[in-house]
Amino acid sequence: MAERIVVLQKGVLVVTGGSRGIGAATAELAARDGWSVVVNYRADEQAAHAVVDRICADGGKAVAVRGDVADTGNVRRLFAEADALGTIGGLVNNAGIVDRRQRVDEMSPERLERMMRVNVIGSMLCAQEAVRRMSTRHGGNGGAIVNLSSVAAVLGAPGQYVDYAVSKGAIDTFTTGLGREVAGEGIRVNAVRPGIIDTEIHASGGEPERVAQMRSVLPMKREGSAGEVAAAIVWLLSEGASYVTGAILDVSGGR
Ligand code: NAP
């Protein structure tokens, strides 16, 4: 007799910036792994709903929730809407931005503030909401957080976007610090550090050809896919990673 595969329902997973790229791939893979997924997005409602539709067509459970992670009120509302779906057990701090190629001495204060506000403070605001719900200290059942760093945190991105690299360096430190802070409260906190991944983020930084231009200098002579990063994220969320916390996993093809 064929063995029956039972998909155990996990809790609710909030994926910020889930409407495209790595976030969308993570939302879809996590849904297949049994999570009920909140697909957060900032502006592209159609793209977010397309992700939700694909998950539901695949037999999964998902909702799309608009909200800017840089806005405290939006983040509170995002988690309130996630509460309505069930018990929150996971957060993927994926929403992130780059900006156009500039030297540090050319960057405006507004650019610097926006970069830190979205990439760093946005991730910290979402983690606060998740910890308040998941920590056993607050009566929660535990959970897992995965932050999106970047190899830029290590390379520094000179002449390109040092501000972005700095924001991802902060994410590495946040992963270490929060991971240790809540390790005894049932919450694991890890990060992935992607290399060059084929998504629209490069075009949003004014360089749609960046992936093609970089390909030949990458150790594996190819870029990564959003699905390859999603696989690492979903593993870090899973019971398979039950003794992994405070870890920063390079998903960069050796870069
Ligand atoms: P992407 O294709 O540009 O997608 C970004 C996602 O984030 C979109 O869903 C976007 O939603 C959302 N978003 C942007 N600002 C937001 C905000 N303030 N609040 C809520 N959502 C927001 O990016 P990606 O390449 O998949 O990157 C995802 C993460 O991986 C980022 O943190 C990035 O820094 C990191 N990463 C990417 C690479 C790479 O090569 N792709 C490498 C290293 C690290 P809307 O479309 O609605 O704006």
GROMACS .gro file of C-alpha atoms and ligand atoms in nm:
model
  303
    1MET     CA    1   0.000   0.000   0.000
    2ALA     CA    2   0.135   0.343  -0.091
    3GLU     CA    3   0.245   0.549   0.206
    4ARG     CA    4   0.024   0.849   0.268
    5ILE     CA    5   0.203   1.180   0.296
    6VAL     CA    6   0.049   1.397   0.566
    7VAL     CA    7   0.124   1.767   0.547
    8LEU     CA    8   0.120   1.887   0.906
    9GLN     CA    9  -0.021   2.235   0.940
   10LYS     CA   10   0.232   2.466   1.097
   11GLY     CA   11   0.151   2.808   1.236
   12VAL     CA   12   0.123   3.140   1.060
   13LEU     CA   13   0.431   3.270   0.881
   14VAL     CA   14   0.468   3.641   0.802
   15VAL     CA   15   0.682   3.703   0.493
   16THR     CA   16   0.759   4.071   0.441
   17GLY     CA   17   0.805   4.176   0.081
   18GLY     CA   18   0.641   3.855  -0.032
   19SER     CA   19   0.501   3.986  -0.359
   20ARG     CA   20   0.803   3.905  -0.576
   21GLY     CA   21   1.158   3.774  -0.588
   22ILE     CA   22   1.295   3.585  -0.289
   23GLY     CA   23   0.992   3.672  -0.073
   24ALA     CA   24   0.744   3.528  -0.324
   25ALA     CA   25   0.950   3.209  -0.368
   26THR     CA   26   0.972   3.174   0.012
   27ALA     CA   27   0.599   3.226   0.060
   28GLU     CA   28   0.519   2.957  -0.197
   29LEU     CA   29   0.771   2.704  -0.066
   30ALA     CA   30   0.673   2.764   0.297
   31ALA     CA   31   0.306   2.710   0.211
   32ARG     CA   32   0.400   2.375   0.059
   33ASP     CA   33   0.581   2.300   0.385
   34GLY     CA   34   0.258   2.350   0.581
   35TRP     CA   35   0.275   2.716   0.687
   36SER     CA   36  -0.024   2.949   0.656
   37VAL     CA   37   0.139   3.247   0.490
   38VAL     CA   38   0.085   3.621   0.523
   39VAL     CA   39   0.220   3.773   0.203
   40ASN     CA   40   0.313   4.130   0.291
   41TYR     CA   41   0.382   4.386   0.018
   42ARG     CA   42   0.426   4.762  -0.001
   43ALA     CA   43   0.281   4.869  -0.335
   44ASP     CA   44   0.228   4.593  -0.592
   45GLU     CA   45  -0.112   4.456  -0.491
   46GLN     CA   46  -0.156   4.257  -0.812
   47ALA     CA   47   0.175   4.073  -0.766
   48ALA     CA   48   0.095   3.992  -0.402
   49HIS     CA   49  -0.249   3.857  -0.495
   50ALA     CA   50  -0.093   3.646  -0.772
   51VAL     CA   51   0.133   3.482  -0.511
   52VAL     CA   52  -0.166   3.416  -0.284
   53ASP     CA   53  -0.364   3.272  -0.576
   54ARG     CA   54  -0.079   3.035  -0.666
   55ILE     CA   55  -0.055   2.916  -0.304
   56CYS     CA   56  -0.430   2.860  -0.276
   57ALA     CA   57  -0.441   2.679  -0.613
   58ASP     CA   58  -0.170   2.451  -0.475
   59GLY     CA   59  -0.391   2.366  -0.173
   60GLY     CA   60  -0.218   2.602   0.068
   61LYS     CA   61  -0.343   2.888   0.282
   62ALA     CA   62  -0.236   3.252   0.234
   63VAL     CA   63  -0.352   3.613   0.252
   64ALA     CA   64  -0.199   3.932   0.116
   65VAL     CA   65  -0.156   4.227   0.351
   66ARG     CA   66  -0.034   4.567   0.238
   67GLY     CA   67   0.203   4.752   0.469
   68ASP     CA   68   0.528   4.944   0.465
   69VAL     CA   69   0.770   4.778   0.711
   70ALA     CA   70   0.931   5.118   0.769
   71ASP     CA   71   0.606   5.245   0.926
   72THR     CA   72   0.535   5.148   1.288
   73GLY     CA   73   0.156   5.170   1.247
   74ASN     CA   74   0.165   4.961   0.929
   75VAL     CA   75   0.373   4.692   1.103
   76ARG     CA   76   0.129   4.676   1.397
   77ARG     CA   77  -0.161   4.639   1.156
   78LEU     CA   78   0.024   4.373   0.955
   79PHE     CA   79   0.067   4.157   1.265
   80ALA     CA   80  -0.290   4.223   1.384
   81GLU     CA   81  -0.413   4.092   1.049
   82ALA     CA   82  -0.176   3.795   1.076
   83ASP     CA   83  -0.323   3.717   1.422
   84ALA     CA   84  -0.663   3.676   1.258
   85LEU     CA   85  -0.523   3.386   1.053
   86GLY     CA   86  -0.398   3.184   1.352
   87THR     CA   87  -0.099   3.155   1.584
   88ILE     CA   88   0.209   3.326   1.448
   89GLY     CA   89   0.506   3.088   1.451
   90GLY     CA   90   0.744   3.244   1.201
   91LEU     CA   91   0.871   3.564   1.043
   92VAL     CA   92   1.083   3.613   0.733
   93ASN     CA   93   1.229   3.965   0.734
   94ASN     CA   94   1.269   3.977   0.358
   95ALA     CA   95   1.151   4.326   0.254
   96GLY     CA   96   1.454   4.524   0.149
   97ILE     CA   97   1.566   4.793  -0.092
   98VAL     CA   98   1.876   4.902  -0.276
   99ASP     CA   99   1.939   5.241  -0.435
  100ARG     CA  100   2.127   5.371  -0.735
  101ARG     CA  101   2.503   5.335  -0.766
  102GLN     CA  102   2.667   5.621  -0.572
  103ARG     CA  103   2.978   5.693  -0.368
  104VAL     CA  104   2.923   5.757   0.003
  105ASP     CA  105   3.025   6.124  -0.039
  106GLU     CA  106   2.743   6.167  -0.293
  107MET     CA  107   2.460   6.011  -0.087
  108SER     CA  108   2.188   6.242   0.047
  109PRO     CA  109   2.081   6.225   0.412
  110GLU     CA  110   1.732   6.128   0.288
  111ARG     CA  111   1.874   5.828   0.103
  112LEU     CA  112   2.068   5.714   0.410
  113GLU     CA  113   1.765   5.749   0.634
  114ARG     CA  114   1.537   5.559   0.394
  115MET     CA  115   1.788   5.276   0.355
  116MET     CA  116   1.824   5.226   0.730
  117ARG     CA  117   1.454   5.282   0.794
  118VAL     CA  118   1.340   5.006   0.555
  119ASN     CA  119   1.623   4.752   0.580
  120VAL     CA  120   1.719   4.782   0.946
  121ILE     CA  121   1.442   4.946   1.148
  122GLY     CA  122   1.172   4.774   0.940
  123SER     CA  123   1.323   4.434   1.021
  124MET     CA  124   1.356   4.525   1.389
  125LEU     CA  125   0.995   4.649   1.413
  126CYS     CA  126   0.866   4.325   1.259
  127ALA     CA  127   1.087   4.115   1.487
  128GLN     CA  128   0.953   4.303   1.790
  129GLU     CA  129   0.596   4.216   1.696
  130ALA     CA  130   0.691   3.853   1.630
  131VAL     CA  131   0.881   3.813   1.960
  132ARG     CA  132   0.593   3.966   2.157
  133ARG     CA  133   0.372   3.688   2.020
  134MET     CA  134   0.611   3.389   1.998
  135SER     CA  135   0.829   3.422   2.310
  136THR     CA  136   0.749   3.183   2.594
  137ARG     CA  137   0.831   3.483   2.818
  138HIS     CA  138   0.511   3.641   2.683
  139GLY     CA  139   0.308   3.319   2.694
  140GLY     CA  140   0.381   3.221   2.332
  141ASN     CA  141   0.469   2.881   2.185
  142GLY     CA  142   0.805   2.976   2.036
  143GLY     CA  143   0.892   3.017   1.671
  144ALA     CA  144   1.156   3.108   1.417
  145ILE     CA  145   1.276   3.427   1.251
  146VAL     CA  146   1.487   3.441   0.936
  147ASN     CA  147   1.646   3.771   0.836
  148LEU     CA  148   1.769   3.857   0.487
  149SER     CA  149   2.125   3.978   0.492
  150SER     CA  150   2.353   3.997   0.185
  151VAL     CA  151   2.712   3.914   0.094
  152ALA     CA  152   2.735   4.293   0.058
  153ALA     CA  153   2.758   4.296   0.440
  154VAL     CA  154   3.098   4.131   0.405
  155LEU     CA  155   3.214   4.289   0.076
  156GLY     CA  156   3.107   4.646   0.163
  157ALA     CA  157   2.984   4.726  -0.193
  158PRO     CA  158   3.238   5.008  -0.250
  159GLY     CA  159   3.147   5.252  -0.527
  160GLN     CA  160   2.808   5.091  -0.556
  161TYR     CA  161   2.595   5.112  -0.242
  162VAL     CA  162   2.790   5.110   0.081
  163ASP     CA  163   2.472   5.227   0.260
  164TYR     CA  164   2.298   4.903   0.160
  165ALA     CA  165   2.599   4.697   0.272
  166VAL     CA  166   2.596   4.879   0.608
  167SER     CA  167   2.225   4.803   0.650
  168LYS     CA  168   2.293   4.433   0.589
  169GLY     CA  169   2.588   4.439   0.830
  170ALA     CA  170   2.340   4.564   1.088
  171ILE     CA  171   2.113   4.271   1.002
  172ASP     CA  172   2.400   4.029   1.072
  173THR     CA  173   2.457   4.187   1.414
  174PHE     CA  174   2.082   4.194   1.483
  175THR     CA  175   2.067   3.821   1.404
  176THR     CA  176   2.347   3.744   1.650
  177GLY     CA  177   2.210   3.968   1.924
  178LEU     CA  178   1.841   3.884   1.901
  179GLY     CA  179   1.925   3.517   1.850
  180ARG     CA  180   2.108   3.506   2.181
  181GLU     CA  181   1.850   3.727   2.354
  182VAL     CA  182   1.557   3.495   2.283
  183ALA     CA  183   1.732   3.157   2.254
  184GLY     CA  184   1.595   3.054   2.594
  185GLU     CA  185   1.243   3.165   2.501
  186GLY     CA  186   1.170   2.913   2.224
  187ILE     CA  187   1.266   3.141   1.936
  188ARG     CA  188   1.543   3.073   1.685
  189VAL     CA  189   1.679   3.368   1.488
  190ASN     CA  190   1.893   3.309   1.181
  191ALA     CA  191   1.990   3.490   0.861
  192VAL     CA  192   2.068   3.401   0.503
  193ARG     CA  193   2.330   3.595   0.309
  194PRO     CA  194   2.241   3.571  -0.061
  195GLY     CA  195   2.492   3.650  -0.335
  196ILE     CA  196   2.377   3.759  -0.681
  197ILE     CA  197   2.019   3.636  -0.717
  198ASP     CA  198   1.805   3.681  -1.026
  199THR     CA  199   1.526   3.914  -0.910
  200GLU     CA  200   1.394   4.260  -0.996
  201ILE     CA  201   1.593   4.427  -0.716
  202HIS     CA  202   1.882   4.501  -0.953
  203ALA     CA  203   1.653   4.688  -1.195
  204SER     CA  204   1.509   4.883  -0.902
  205GLY     CA  205   1.865   5.000  -0.830
  206GLY     CA  206   1.893   5.120  -1.191
  207GLU     CA  207   2.098   4.820  -1.311
  208PRO     CA  208   1.872   4.570  -1.493
  209GLU     CA  209   2.180   4.412  -1.659
  210ARG     CA  210   2.369   4.358  -1.332
  211VAL     CA  211   2.308   3.982  -1.310
  212ALA     CA  212   2.420   3.921  -1.670
  213GLN     CA  213   2.723   4.147  -1.624
  214MET     CA  214   2.835   3.973  -1.302
  215ARG     CA  215   2.782   3.613  -1.420
  216SER     CA  216   3.130   3.545  -1.554
  217VAL     CA  217   3.306   3.663  -1.236
  218LEU     CA  218   3.092   3.457  -0.998
  219PRO     CA  219   3.263   3.143  -0.861
  220MET     CA  220   2.993   2.910  -0.997
  221LYS     CA  221   2.970   3.114  -1.321
  222ARG     CA  222   2.601   3.164  -1.262
  223GLU     CA  223   2.362   3.364  -1.048
  224GLY     CA  224   2.134   3.203  -0.790
  225SER     CA  225   1.759   3.171  -0.819
  226ALA     CA  226   1.502   3.300  -0.572
  227GLY     CA  227   1.401   2.936  -0.517
  228GLU     CA  228   1.752   2.843  -0.407
  229VAL     CA  229   1.745   3.111  -0.138
  230ALA     CA  230   1.389   3.018  -0.040
  231ALA     CA  231   1.499   2.657   0.017
  232ALA     CA  232   1.756   2.771   0.273
  233ILE     CA  233   1.505   3.000   0.444
  234VAL     CA  234   1.236   2.733   0.470
  235TRP     CA  235   1.491   2.490   0.612
  236LEU     CA  236   1.597   2.744   0.877
  237LEU     CA  237   1.228   2.785   0.969
  238SER     CA  238   1.180   2.411   0.998
  239GLU     CA  239   1.228   2.159   1.276
  240GLY     CA  240   1.523   2.029   1.073
  241ALA     CA  241   1.710   2.336   1.199
  242SER     CA  242   1.595   2.292   1.560
  243TYR     CA  243   1.946   2.347   1.707
  244VAL     CA  244   2.043   2.628   1.471
  245THR     CA  245   2.020   2.982   1.603
  246GLY     CA  246   2.221   3.300   1.558
  247ALA     CA  247   2.358   3.148   1.237
  248ILE     CA  248   2.426   3.343   0.918
  249LEU     CA  249   2.413   3.111   0.619
  250ASP     CA  250   2.583   3.216   0.294
  251VAL     CA  251   2.364   3.127  -0.005
  252SER     CA  252   2.599   3.287  -0.250
  253GLY     CA  253   2.747   3.018  -0.474
  254GLY     CA  254   3.086   3.067  -0.310
  255ARG     CA  255   3.100   3.443  -0.360
  256NAP     P1  256   1.277   4.245  -0.491
  256NAP     O1  257   1.262   4.151  -0.603
  256NAP     O2  258   1.309   4.388  -0.519
  256NAP     O3  259   1.146   4.237  -0.400
  256NAP     C1  260   1.138   4.319  -0.290
  256NAP     C2  261   1.009   4.292  -0.215
  256NAP     O4  262   1.009   4.374  -0.099
  256NAP     C3  263   0.886   4.325  -0.293
  256NAP     O5  264   0.786   4.233  -0.258
  256NAP     C4  265   0.849   4.464  -0.242
  256NAP     O6  266   0.710   4.492  -0.248
  256NAP     C5  267   0.891   4.452  -0.098
  256NAP     N1  268   0.919   4.579  -0.030
  256NAP     C6  269   1.007   4.674  -0.065
  256NAP     N2  270   1.006   4.774   0.025
  256NAP     C7  271   0.914   4.740   0.117
  256NAP     C8  272   0.865   4.802   0.235
  256NAP     N3  273   0.913   4.921   0.275
  256NAP     N4  274   0.769   4.738   0.307
  256NAP     C9  275   0.720   4.619   0.266
  256NAP     N5  276   0.763   4.555   0.157
  256NAP    C10  277   0.857   4.615   0.083
  256NAP     O7  278   1.392   4.195  -0.389
  256NAP     P2  279   1.468   4.055  -0.374
  256NAP     O8  280   1.583   4.054  -0.465
  256NAP     O9  281   1.373   3.943  -0.375
  256NAP    O10  282   1.530   4.074  -0.228
  256NAP    C11  283   1.467   4.028  -0.111
  256NAP    C12  284   1.566   4.044   0.005
  256NAP    O11  285   1.686   3.974  -0.025
  256NAP    C13  286   1.605   4.190   0.031
  256NAP    O12  287   1.617   4.211   0.170
  256NAP    C14  288   1.742   4.200  -0.037
  256NAP    O13  289   1.822   4.301   0.022
  256NAP    C15  290   1.796   4.062  -0.011
  256NAP     N6  291   1.902   4.023  -0.107
  256NAP    C16  292   1.877   4.014  -0.241
  256NAP    C17  293   1.980   3.979  -0.329
  256NAP    C18  294   1.961   3.969  -0.477
  256NAP    O14  295   2.061   3.957  -0.551
  256NAP     N7  296   1.839   3.968  -0.527
  256NAP    C19  297   2.108   3.958  -0.277
  256NAP    C20  298   2.131   3.969  -0.141
  256NAP    C21  299   2.027   4.002  -0.057
  256NAP     P3  300   0.649   4.591  -0.360
  256NAP    O15  301   0.677   4.526  -0.491
  256NAP    O16  302   0.505   4.598  -0.327
  256NAP    O17  303   0.724   4.721  -0.341
   0.00000   0.00000   0.00000
